[in-house]
């Protein structure tokens, strides 16, 4: 009937009725002219709107406003960083998936969500690139349920970022679901980033499980309470190697052993695998072992690591065999086991009755196809037990008694050995306290985590355990396939002075491209220690690949003397950020600028935050006229605290003459209205400035001052015939709420000139909060 009356009759129905009618008319409706299709799209359910995407694109229509309206109607919250959202369709469906998964959104609450053709998790899963699991991991249990098998398969291809937040202790069945989920999404999926947030009292079992599986380890055996054989995908991957004869594999293993007998290959099992094995056997999947019981048996002492002056980690020699009974026991049984299997190999392939003997033989003689699980193993009688521990220079933490401590009777590997799978490239730990034991586990995992590209450790209470992490990184840096390029470490207390830690890290890991070290306060126990500790400050830093360096000092003095070796070694440095440093004398900043000019010719971005520059006007002007710098930030640096009008004029004149400066950021410097208006002269007709971005956030700017700045800027643009490169203005946290009408007029006129980033901010409440904490 509607077809007979023409397509216009569709719009006489209710939106719900139109959506219900789409099943029969869908093919014809998508052929409607663009102007009719535009009116139809808002009347569709989520299921139909998703199917209409192709037709809308062909008609030159955008569905983004509809998805944006759907967000407002369904989510009823303001999304974070809404100005950076480029695809509201993806944003809506990704958030919708998460909310349905965690039971915080009822699909029956809106007719657009309750289409009987629409399976919420299944149809939204292709758009999910990041997912957060929280609390009791209900989402993991739901996703591994049989009825969501297809959803999990789709997620394995679409998911890139997996986050854990506010986790609680869990029982065995929940851990089983988590293991299966991680195995599918990481080992056989596309997840590249694992992040954990806000876990004040972490469950050691869960933490070690997530870390181990993120690093690519999984013990598939009955001892785990899971399947005794690998998953179906594992078996598929093993089909091709399984066709190879045992003799061929043994010969291949002996060849690998001979090749590995030279140079750095003579390392034995990666220590990371030993650590993962010990944890997984002793505590990880045994419900009798509570995190509390586990912590009581673990050692909290820091690792006894070498300084960065060189040298290897302490190692357990043959005379110290009693300190590692597991290794002694394993070494004794190697010779007869190898002998049996070698005799067995002389017979036919099927004559070897004990499959576990054969498995042990493969792990004893050769490198197995577990992604480099074995580097080299001993097959000769009397070989030193050191070959079973990573004792080469740069090996992870093995020497100290605390670090050699192992739980459980697993030994190095039983027949149910761990498998090495695909691992993630980014690991982030935010606000998760790490004990000495978990630091040692992480250190040992890091030592062989070659796929890792980004490591973020934020507020983990490391203290002295930072040495453990450095030991793992030192071992990783010596691996030829190492990919780590970004390291960010931040905490409340610093165990050592910031510059000392920077030098330690760079001397151990010169391959880094980005290094960020950030601390809030000095450790009270370390507060009186001299700045130049000989452990690191006297070490020669090798030439590094560093491109970005960020240091936030815990109110420490900035001594250029200690920064100088870092700058000398970092010829490729492009970005430098110094935060919360104090300048011990007036000459210190001048020395720094000279060092930057001499040693970092490629420096493009320089940032000072919360550094008092009120008495350093000369150095500020020198920076602003630098012909190489493209971005300069003076954030909360009190630039105009005691300055004169001449200083502001000199800043404007200097920027006008600098054609290389693209971005100038001046947040929190008490500009006020009159200084903001003066800054508009940077874009005057006689200016050769190429400034594109200006940040004047948190500068006590009022609506009338912003309007006057806008009018003056419009006049300069008109004089230059519209030729201006200024494109971005940031106005966060200014006093624009004091006269909403004037502010809106100023913003409307500004947006005709450039992109304006602003936020709704209650200045009166912010001022009250400030007064309350004074």
XYZ file of C-alpha atoms in Angstrom:
774
model
C 0.000 0.000 0.000
C 2.803 2.415 0.860
C 4.585 1.564 -2.376
C 1.439 2.407 -4.313
C 1.111 5.769 -2.606
C 4.756 6.593 -3.154
C 7.744 6.865 -0.846
C 6.430 10.042 0.813
C 3.817 7.973 2.653
C 6.617 6.408 4.720
C 6.961 9.601 6.709
C 3.305 9.639 7.767
C 4.036 6.650 10.023
C 5.678 6.657 13.403
C 9.402 6.076 13.554
C 8.918 2.661 15.186
C 6.420 1.627 12.497
C 8.797 2.726 9.737
C 11.586 0.674 11.257
C 9.312 -2.391 11.548
C 8.261 -2.016 7.909
C 11.830 -1.915 6.663
C 12.181 -5.693 6.494
C 9.957 -5.958 3.422
C 10.914 -2.662 1.811
C 14.606 -2.445 2.603
C 15.951 -3.036 -0.906
C 13.589 -0.497 -2.471
C 14.016 2.062 0.285
C 17.794 2.180 -0.170
C 17.133 3.246 -3.758
C 15.225 6.352 -2.652
C 16.570 9.759 -3.738
C 19.014 11.374 -1.351
C 16.620 14.044 -0.050
C 14.046 11.389 0.903
C 16.660 9.082 2.406
C 17.876 11.976 4.551
C 14.450 12.234 6.175
C 14.187 8.473 6.621
C 17.488 7.811 8.387
C 16.536 9.381 11.764
C 13.477 7.100 11.883
C 15.478 3.866 11.842
C 16.487 1.537 14.624
C 20.180 0.981 15.346
C 20.049 -2.276 13.392
C 18.496 -0.637 10.316
C 20.675 2.468 10.595
C 23.760 0.288 10.579
C 22.534 -1.503 7.439
C 21.751 1.844 5.779
C 25.340 3.053 6.107
C 26.311 1.991 2.595
C 23.221 3.524 0.979
C 23.743 6.790 2.843
C 27.363 6.922 1.736
C 26.391 6.356 -1.895
C 23.845 9.164 -1.614
C 26.492 11.484 -0.177
C 24.805 11.612 3.237
C 26.497 11.520 6.630
C 24.946 9.538 9.472
C 27.237 11.161 12.072
C 24.608 13.637 13.402
C 22.156 10.751 13.891
C 24.665 8.666 15.838
C 25.541 11.758 17.867
C 21.865 12.250 18.723
C 21.587 8.562 19.574
C 24.422 9.007 22.038
C 22.626 11.879 23.763
C 19.312 9.969 23.873
C 20.644 6.583 24.964
C 23.895 7.150 26.888
C 22.744 10.418 28.494
C 26.323 11.371 29.341
C 28.869 13.686 27.841
C 31.642 11.614 26.280
C 35.200 12.471 27.321
C 37.235 14.348 24.721
C 34.157 14.792 22.538
C 36.006 17.290 20.349
C 38.405 14.506 19.293
C 35.733 11.985 18.272
C 35.914 11.517 14.524
C 33.333 8.720 14.134
C 30.242 8.835 16.332
C 28.998 5.578 14.841
C 32.006 3.699 16.177
C 31.957 5.590 19.479
C 28.301 4.780 20.064
C 28.492 1.096 19.148
C 31.708 0.535 21.106
C 30.263 2.109 24.263
C 26.944 0.364 23.653
C 28.747 -3.012 23.554
C 30.504 -2.339 26.854
C 27.359 -1.099 28.617
C 25.303 -4.092 27.495
C 28.097 -6.487 28.443
C 28.279 -5.079 31.974
C 24.499 -4.818 32.370
C 24.331 -1.053 32.774
C 22.150 -0.494 29.701
C 18.716 -2.009 29.151
C 18.027 -2.448 25.430
C 14.289 -2.411 26.100
C 14.548 1.184 27.292
C 14.510 2.534 23.727
C 12.685 1.142 20.692
C 15.727 1.838 18.514
C 17.696 -0.758 20.476
C 15.082 -3.495 20.799
C 14.762 -4.569 17.149
C 14.165 -8.348 17.154
C 16.748 -8.666 14.357
C 19.346 -6.955 16.507
C 21.698 -8.976 18.731
C 23.352 -6.232 20.832
C 26.730 -7.874 21.435
C 26.995 -9.623 18.090
C 26.135 -6.676 15.872
C 28.173 -4.088 17.770
C 31.297 -6.242 18.306
C 32.935 -5.437 14.905
C 33.200 -1.797 16.044
C 34.894 -2.565 19.365
C 38.587 -1.719 19.269
C 38.980 -1.205 23.030
C 37.214 -2.870 25.931
C 37.371 -2.394 29.703
C 36.776 -5.300 32.112
C 36.224 -4.422 35.756
C 35.218 -5.577 39.235
C 34.587 -9.336 39.300
C 35.357 -9.794 35.593
C 31.719 -10.447 34.758
C 32.452 -9.398 31.202
C 35.085 -12.120 30.809
C 32.662 -14.774 32.057
C 29.948 -13.565 29.679
C 32.209 -13.406 26.626
C 33.569 -16.938 27.142
C 30.079 -18.413 27.523
C 29.058 -20.805 24.763
C 26.277 -18.589 23.435
C 28.803 -15.780 22.806
C 31.273 -17.903 20.868
C 30.717 -15.901 17.670
C 31.047 -12.593 19.544
C 34.437 -13.666 20.901
C 35.569 -14.676 17.411
C 34.687 -11.233 16.064
C 36.388 -9.492 18.994
C 39.568 -11.465 18.336
C 39.821 -9.621 15.037
C 38.582 -6.168 16.054
C 39.890 -5.617 19.599
C 43.214 -3.806 19.952
C 43.162 -2.422 23.516
C 42.134 -4.449 26.573
C 41.812 -2.603 29.880
C 41.266 -3.836 33.436
C 39.930 -1.476 36.085
C 39.063 -1.786 39.793
C 39.529 -5.554 39.799
C 38.545 -7.686 42.780
C 39.738 -11.116 43.866
C 38.115 -13.929 41.927
C 37.526 -17.635 42.257
C 38.854 -20.486 40.128
C 35.999 -20.515 37.599
C 36.363 -16.781 36.905
C 40.121 -17.155 36.457
C 39.461 -19.987 34.027
C 37.215 -17.707 31.975
C 39.854 -14.969 32.065
C 42.568 -17.345 30.860
C 40.427 -18.507 27.950
C 39.547 -14.911 27.081
C 43.164 -13.728 27.168
C 44.327 -16.742 25.198
C 41.816 -16.040 22.435
C 42.173 -12.252 22.321
C 45.955 -11.991 22.777
C 47.558 -15.279 21.770
C 45.201 -15.890 18.846
C 43.785 -12.393 18.449
C 44.758 -8.823 17.653
C 45.078 -7.198 21.096
C 48.227 -5.075 21.131
C 47.752 -3.179 24.408
C 46.925 -4.335 27.935
C 46.290 -1.654 30.565
C 45.449 -2.038 34.250
C 44.075 0.811 36.367
C 43.288 1.573 40.005
C 43.937 -1.647 41.893
C 44.883 -0.521 45.424
C 45.239 -4.073 46.793
C 46.000 -6.257 43.782
C 45.244 -9.961 43.842
C 48.666 -11.480 43.144
C 47.098 -14.457 41.395
C 45.174 -12.315 38.925
C 47.983 -9.837 38.431
C 50.575 -12.492 37.598
C 48.090 -14.279 35.355
C 47.367 -11.161 33.302
C 51.049 -10.213 33.089
C 52.169 -13.724 32.103
C 49.553 -14.148 29.418
C 50.161 -10.645 28.093
C 53.811 -11.647 27.725
C 52.738 -14.670 25.673
C 52.929 -17.489 28.229
C 50.275 -20.122 28.879
C 50.635 -23.419 30.678
C 48.075 -25.766 29.196
C 47.872 -28.760 31.482
C 45.689 -30.598 33.969
C 47.542 -28.883 36.793
C 45.912 -25.672 35.676
C 42.403 -27.011 35.876
C 41.934 -26.256 32.172
C 42.114 -28.373 29.064
C 45.037 -30.781 29.054
C 45.663 -30.080 25.382
C 45.988 -26.747 23.608
C 42.918 -25.069 22.194
C 41.602 -25.832 18.720
C 43.551 -22.984 17.171
C 46.736 -24.239 18.847
C 46.161 -27.708 17.428
C 45.612 -26.258 13.958
C 48.885 -24.368 14.173
C 50.672 -27.516 15.339
C 49.399 -29.708 12.500
C 52.172 -28.829 10.068
C 55.064 -29.293 12.528
C 53.509 -32.528 13.795
C 54.012 -34.141 10.397
C 57.753 -33.798 10.785
C 59.443 -36.991 11.948
C 60.950 -37.165 15.422
C 64.356 -37.905 13.899
C 64.207 -34.760 11.772
C 63.207 -32.677 14.768
C 66.046 -34.134 16.823
C 68.575 -33.401 14.070
C 67.215 -29.902 13.723
C 67.522 -29.449 17.460
C 71.130 -30.645 17.540
C 71.968 -28.229 14.722
C 70.347 -25.416 16.677
C 72.305 -26.468 19.738
C 75.593 -26.361 17.847
C 74.725 -22.921 16.446
C 73.761 -21.744 19.900
C 77.054 -22.817 21.467
C 78.689 -19.565 20.398
C 78.166 -16.029 21.686
C 75.007 -14.879 23.388
C 72.863 -17.885 22.524
C 74.330 -19.868 25.399
C 71.685 -18.852 27.888
C 69.474 -21.850 28.681
C 65.808 -21.245 29.408
C 64.671 -17.638 29.458
C 64.336 -16.686 33.105
C 60.965 -15.186 32.347
C 59.625 -18.634 31.553
C 61.068 -20.057 34.759
C 59.357 -17.318 36.728
C 56.038 -17.772 34.960
C 56.244 -21.534 35.480
C 56.999 -21.201 39.174
C 54.170 -18.750 39.750
C 51.646 -20.689 37.751
C 52.493 -23.915 39.572
C 52.727 -22.531 43.081
C 49.957 -19.979 43.318
C 48.351 -18.991 40.079
C 45.711 -21.645 39.696
C 45.648 -23.351 43.080
C 42.568 -22.100 44.939
C 44.142 -23.076 48.263
C 46.782 -20.408 47.830
C 45.267 -17.056 48.727
C 47.098 -13.874 47.814
C 47.660 -13.264 51.509
C 49.266 -16.647 52.028
C 51.362 -16.146 48.974
C 52.622 -12.768 50.128
C 53.583 -14.234 53.499
C 55.889 -16.750 51.834
C 57.431 -14.316 49.388
C 60.374 -12.041 49.979
C 59.979 -8.306 49.880
C 63.639 -7.455 49.662
C 64.957 -5.751 46.566
C 67.041 -7.596 44.035
C 70.777 -7.469 44.469
C 71.437 -6.053 41.041
C 74.664 -4.775 39.578
C 75.053 -1.096 39.056
C 74.816 0.227 35.545
C 78.587 0.405 35.414
C 78.530 -2.952 33.740
C 79.010 -6.481 34.933
C 76.605 -9.337 34.954
C 73.934 -10.287 37.387
C 75.161 -12.478 40.228
C 74.783 -16.103 39.373
C 74.477 -19.417 41.108
C 77.672 -21.406 40.529
C 78.152 -25.151 40.837
C 79.387 -24.753 44.367
C 76.070 -23.142 45.300
C 73.868 -25.925 44.088
C 72.220 -26.329 47.458
C 70.672 -22.887 47.057
C 68.573 -24.147 44.171
C 67.405 -27.728 44.887
C 64.973 -27.682 41.994
C 67.789 -27.172 39.516
C 69.924 -29.872 41.164
C 67.103 -32.378 40.914
C 66.364 -31.533 37.295
C 70.013 -31.778 36.299
C 70.398 -35.252 37.831
C 67.586 -36.736 35.786
C 68.736 -35.406 32.429
C 71.348 -38.042 31.551
C 69.254 -41.235 31.881
C 66.259 -39.554 30.284
C 68.277 -38.496 27.272
C 69.840 -41.899 26.976
C 66.471 -43.676 26.868
C 65.108 -41.380 24.220
C 68.157 -41.533 21.992
C 68.015 -45.338 22.040
C 64.326 -45.097 21.294
C 65.007 -42.963 18.244
C 67.022 -45.744 16.637
C 63.825 -47.759 16.425
C 60.707 -46.995 14.448
C 58.679 -43.891 15.158
C 55.905 -45.737 16.919
C 58.042 -47.834 19.201
C 58.447 -45.126 21.809
C 55.731 -46.050 24.260
C 55.935 -43.134 26.692
C 54.820 -39.863 25.089
C 55.982 -37.861 28.108
C 59.500 -39.258 27.662
C 59.451 -38.080 24.071
C 58.186 -34.655 25.134
C 60.992 -34.366 27.685
C 63.472 -35.422 25.028
C 62.345 -32.702 22.648
C 62.663 -30.086 25.393
C 66.048 -31.443 26.469
C 67.762 -31.834 23.106
C 66.466 -29.110 20.883
C 64.785 -25.805 20.432
C 61.090 -26.581 20.232
C 58.712 -24.606 18.005
C 57.428 -22.549 20.934
C 58.645 -19.246 19.518
C 62.149 -19.502 20.838
C 61.171 -21.053 24.148
C 64.586 -22.704 24.449
C 67.799 -20.925 23.625
C 70.087 -23.805 24.535
C 69.893 -26.817 26.815
C 72.424 -29.210 28.230
C 72.694 -32.756 26.912
C 76.098 -33.780 28.208
C 76.948 -35.233 31.579
C 78.692 -32.966 34.000
C 77.728 -29.713 32.329
C 77.644 -26.829 34.778
C 74.234 -26.103 36.214
C 74.732 -22.437 35.295
C 73.534 -23.290 31.802
C 70.087 -23.771 33.300
C 70.060 -20.231 34.656
C 70.318 -17.040 32.677
C 73.829 -16.157 33.749
C 75.029 -14.104 30.839
C 75.612 -10.374 31.186
C 72.303 -8.608 31.021
C 70.344 -11.577 32.294
C 67.343 -10.920 34.501
C 67.214 -11.173 38.236
C 68.595 -14.587 39.301
C 71.472 -14.079 41.658
C 70.064 -12.836 44.954
C 68.545 -15.425 47.259
C 65.214 -13.611 47.202
C 65.194 -13.613 43.429
C 66.007 -17.324 43.159
C 63.207 -18.252 45.512
C 60.628 -20.410 43.753
C 57.311 -21.772 44.917
C 56.087 -25.263 44.098
C 57.806 -28.398 42.850
C 57.654 -27.654 39.150
C 61.345 -27.414 38.458
C 62.333 -25.810 35.207
C 59.726 -27.618 33.176
C 57.655 -30.697 33.613
C 56.028 -32.515 30.715
C 53.158 -30.042 30.981
C 55.347 -27.120 29.978
C 54.382 -23.560 29.253
C 53.846 -22.469 25.666
C 55.039 -19.188 24.231
C 52.474 -17.416 22.092
C 51.910 -14.004 20.583
C 52.389 -11.170 23.107
C 51.212 -7.571 23.303
C 53.265 -4.532 22.326
C 52.024 -2.106 25.018
C 51.748 -2.680 28.763
C 50.398 -0.007 31.114
C 50.085 -0.299 34.904
C 48.400 2.672 36.623
C 47.982 2.910 40.408
C 48.755 -0.749 41.056
C 51.170 -1.347 43.965
C 53.845 -3.864 43.008
C 55.493 -5.922 45.738
C 59.040 -7.227 45.572
C 57.765 -10.575 44.304
C 55.560 -9.137 41.562
C 58.397 -6.812 40.537
C 60.680 -9.820 40.134
C 58.029 -11.595 38.081
C 57.570 -8.538 35.876
C 61.342 -8.126 35.557
C 61.769 -11.704 34.393
C 58.892 -11.415 31.954
C 60.358 -8.187 30.574
C 63.738 -9.843 29.971
C 62.366 -11.818 27.003
C 59.323 -9.706 26.028
C 60.723 -8.779 22.625
C 57.405 -7.641 21.147
C 57.000 -4.943 23.807
C 57.202 -1.444 22.335
C 55.637 0.716 25.082
C 55.925 0.242 28.844
C 54.137 2.564 31.279
C 54.600 2.108 35.045
C 52.645 4.766 36.907
C 52.222 5.055 40.675
C 53.204 1.477 41.483
C 55.152 2.169 44.679
C 58.341 0.729 43.214
C 60.872 2.447 45.492
C 63.972 0.211 45.582
C 62.262 -2.339 43.325
C 62.961 -0.047 40.397
C 66.327 -1.837 40.314
C 64.509 -5.089 39.590
C 62.699 -3.519 36.642
C 65.966 -2.055 35.348
C 67.539 -5.508 35.490
C 64.815 -6.960 33.256
C 65.113 -4.029 30.864
C 68.887 -4.453 30.751
C 68.444 -8.081 29.704
C 65.804 -7.119 27.146
C 68.025 -4.438 25.601
C 70.603 -7.091 24.692
C 68.068 -9.140 22.765
C 68.520 -8.663 19.010
C 64.744 -8.643 18.404
C 63.930 -6.098 21.128
C 61.284 -3.551 20.086
C 60.921 -1.440 23.258
C 61.095 2.233 22.339
C 58.872 4.020 24.877
C 59.332 3.875 28.660
C 57.350 5.981 31.136
C 57.932 5.720 34.890
C 56.070 7.857 37.427
C 55.474 7.543 41.156
C 54.843 9.475 44.346
C 58.294 8.987 45.876
C 61.595 8.782 44.059
C 64.074 6.165 45.193
C 66.929 8.105 43.622
C 67.374 11.565 42.111
C 65.595 11.967 38.779
C 68.724 12.637 36.743
C 70.423 9.614 38.244
C 67.514 7.396 37.222
C 67.488 8.886 33.712
C 71.170 8.105 33.326
C 70.696 4.571 34.686
C 67.919 3.870 32.190
C 69.742 5.338 29.191
C 72.998 3.564 30.002
C 71.084 0.254 30.184
C 68.743 0.955 27.260
C 70.155 3.359 24.656
C 67.618 2.113 22.070
C 64.792 4.081 23.700
C 63.116 6.763 21.604
C 60.910 8.175 24.382
C 61.744 8.320 28.092
C 59.540 9.907 30.744
C 60.529 9.991 34.419
C 58.138 11.689 36.836
C 57.985 11.883 40.641
C 55.903 13.929 43.074
C 58.069 13.914 46.194
C 61.500 12.955 47.360
C 61.736 9.791 49.397
C 62.276 10.954 52.956
C 64.921 8.271 53.488
C 66.755 9.453 50.400
C 66.220 13.173 50.885
C 69.690 13.896 52.243
C 71.561 11.787 49.708
C 73.932 13.726 47.443
C 72.662 14.405 43.962
C 75.567 12.734 42.166
C 75.391 9.099 43.248
C 78.369 7.226 41.767
C 76.210 4.225 40.828
C 74.916 6.009 37.755
C 76.215 9.550 37.597
C 79.758 8.474 36.728
C 78.712 5.993 34.063
C 79.472 6.887 30.477
C 76.188 6.940 28.559
C 76.465 5.347 25.110
C 75.112 7.220 22.125
C 71.351 6.889 22.366
C 68.412 6.988 19.967
C 66.434 9.229 22.330
C 64.027 11.598 20.583
C 61.751 12.629 23.455
C 62.757 13.208 27.084
C 60.339 14.220 29.836
C 61.465 14.773 33.427
C 59.254 15.851 36.296
C 61.392 16.655 39.301
C 60.084 16.237 42.875
C 61.083 19.848 43.585
C 64.696 18.967 42.931
C 67.207 21.561 41.728
C 67.920 21.427 38.017
C 71.690 21.019 37.751
C 72.757 21.287 34.114
C 75.943 19.436 35.068
C 73.965 16.226 35.555
C 71.791 16.768 32.464
C 74.806 17.479 30.260
C 75.909 13.808 29.711
C 72.340 12.919 28.699
C 72.224 15.740 26.151
C 75.671 14.813 24.803
C 74.515 11.232 24.212
C 71.173 12.280 22.667
C 72.044 13.945 19.377
C 68.641 12.941 17.967
C 66.626 14.628 20.732
C 63.608 16.447 19.306
C 61.444 17.074 22.377
C 62.481 18.055 25.907
C 60.110 18.693 28.799
C 61.246 19.847 32.239
C 58.614 19.960 34.964
C 58.626 21.229 38.564
C 62.362 21.902 38.696
C 63.932 24.666 40.726
C 66.782 26.733 39.377
C 69.540 26.841 42.015
C 71.142 29.983 40.573
C 70.453 32.613 37.948
C 73.129 31.240 35.594
C 71.681 27.694 35.495
C 69.084 28.363 32.785
C 71.674 30.100 30.609
C 73.972 27.069 30.895
C 71.086 24.834 29.886
C 70.316 26.897 26.787
C 73.972 26.787 25.745
C 74.027 23.006 26.204
C 70.851 22.594 24.163
C 72.258 24.710 21.355
C 75.529 22.759 21.300
C 74.368 19.161 21.744
C 70.780 18.967 20.432
C 70.701 20.517 16.973
C 67.449 18.703 16.129
C 65.431 19.919 19.120
C 61.996 21.032 17.895
C 59.858 21.166 21.037
C 60.842 22.576 24.422
C 58.529 22.712 27.429
C 58.844 24.191 30.908
C 56.083 23.504 33.428
C 55.895 24.954 36.922
C 59.415 26.364 36.677
C 59.731 29.894 38.064
C 60.968 32.001 35.145
C 59.904 35.368 36.529
C 63.524 36.450 36.943
C 64.763 34.935 33.675
C 63.340 37.288 31.066
C 66.548 37.368 29.022
C 66.592 33.568 28.651
C 62.892 33.517 27.739
C 63.504 35.962 24.891
C 66.514 33.928 23.705
C 64.304 30.843 23.478
C 61.583 32.706 21.585
C 64.043 33.823 18.929
C 65.606 30.367 18.492
C 65.561 29.590 14.731
C 65.159 25.810 15.213
C 62.447 25.422 17.857
C 58.958 24.954 16.450
C 56.990 24.600 19.690
C 57.668 26.384 23.002
C 55.651 25.892 26.175
C 55.850 28.046 29.300
C 53.181 26.480 31.482
C 52.544 28.012 34.915
C 55.994 29.609 34.844
C 54.962 33.010 36.343
C 56.227 34.831 33.277
C 54.360 38.055 34.044
C 54.460 37.901 37.836
C 56.802 40.885 38.189
C 57.292 41.899 34.579
C 56.942 45.307 32.944
C 55.021 46.316 29.839
C 58.336 46.398 27.963
C 58.802 42.648 28.523
C 55.472 41.864 26.859
C 56.351 44.145 23.927
C 59.694 42.375 23.535
C 57.961 38.979 23.506
C 55.557 40.129 20.767
C 58.351 41.667 18.675
C 60.500 38.541 19.002
C 57.685 36.178 17.983
C 56.779 38.421 15.038
C 60.329 38.065 13.677
C 60.540 34.285 14.214
C 59.293 32.446 11.123
C 60.108 28.954 12.474
C 57.925 29.006 15.609
C 54.607 27.222 14.957
C 53.143 26.808 18.442
C 53.321 29.013 21.553
C 51.703 27.736 24.736
C 51.337 30.127 27.674
C 48.798 28.535 30.054
C 48.701 29.724 33.647
C 50.854 32.870 33.319
C 48.396 35.542 34.460
C 47.937 37.138 31.077
C 44.598 38.751 31.877
C 42.595 40.758 29.376
C 45.057 43.490 28.449
C 47.989 41.139 27.740
C 45.766 38.847 25.657
C 44.643 41.799 23.540
C 48.279 42.813 23.049
C 49.145 39.298 21.799
C 46.881 39.857 18.797
C 49.655 42.103 17.383
C 51.682 38.944 16.666
C 49.511 38.642 13.556
C 49.789 42.284 12.431
C 50.528 43.262 8.836
C 54.274 43.714 9.426
C 54.676 40.297 11.063
C 56.659 37.428 9.495
C 55.436 34.988 12.154
C 54.262 31.506 11.130
C 52.477 30.899 14.426
C 49.608 28.434 13.981
C 48.657 27.547 17.560
C 48.248 29.710 20.647
C 47.326 28.346 24.078
C 46.124 30.896 26.630
C 44.306 28.538 29.002
C 44.011 29.368 32.722
C 44.933 33.018 32.279
C 42.055 34.839 34.011
C 40.614 35.961 30.650
C 37.116 37.469 30.784
C 34.524 37.662 27.988
C 35.054 41.358 27.250
C 38.816 40.821 26.890
C 38.257 37.863 24.555
C 35.867 39.926 22.415
C 38.378 42.781 22.175
C 41.120 40.295 21.187
C 38.786 38.889 18.522
C 38.052 42.301 17.029
C 41.726 43.214 16.927
C 42.598 39.876 15.310
C 39.878 40.384 12.683
C 41.361 43.786 11.869
C 44.850 42.349 11.323
C 43.446 39.582 9.115
C 41.569 42.127 7.040
C 44.747 44.206 6.611
C 46.621 41.120 5.408
C 43.907 40.212 2.918
C 42.901 37.097 4.835
C 46.382 35.591 4.562
C 47.060 34.220 8.039
C 48.366 30.868 9.260
C 46.752 31.035 12.712
C 44.513 27.942 13.022
C 44.082 26.881 16.686
C 43.275 28.750 19.908
C 42.962 26.984 23.279
C 40.906 28.709 25.979
C 40.422 26.126 28.725
C 39.553 27.275 32.265
C 39.113 30.985 31.741
C 36.440 33.219 33.233
C 34.121 33.151 30.230
C 31.084 32.198 32.316
C 30.901 35.679 33.845
C 29.106 37.098 30.793
C 27.720 34.261 28.670
C 26.290 36.509 25.927
C 29.560 38.376 25.312
C 31.524 35.127 25.466
C 29.269 33.489 22.869
C 29.654 36.430 20.494
C 33.439 36.356 20.863
C 33.578 32.583 20.323
C 31.266 32.772 17.293
C 33.468 35.377 15.624
C 36.667 33.550 16.578
C 35.435 30.274 15.072
C 35.136 32.036 11.726
C 38.887 32.625 11.934
C 40.314 29.527 13.635
C 39.482 26.363 15.521
C 38.653 27.179 19.153
C 38.949 24.604 21.932
C 37.032 25.613 25.023
C 35.286 24.003 27.970
C 32.387 24.872 30.230
C 34.033 25.848 33.496
C 32.536 27.314 36.640
C 35.097 29.942 37.613
C 33.332 30.870 40.866
C 33.344 27.278 42.096
C 36.974 26.848 41.064
C 37.898 29.994 42.982
C 35.998 28.740 46.040
C 37.846 25.423 45.848
C 41.134 27.291 45.610
C 40.338 29.392 48.666
C 39.247 26.312 50.641
C 42.625 24.600 50.270
C 44.797 27.681 50.865
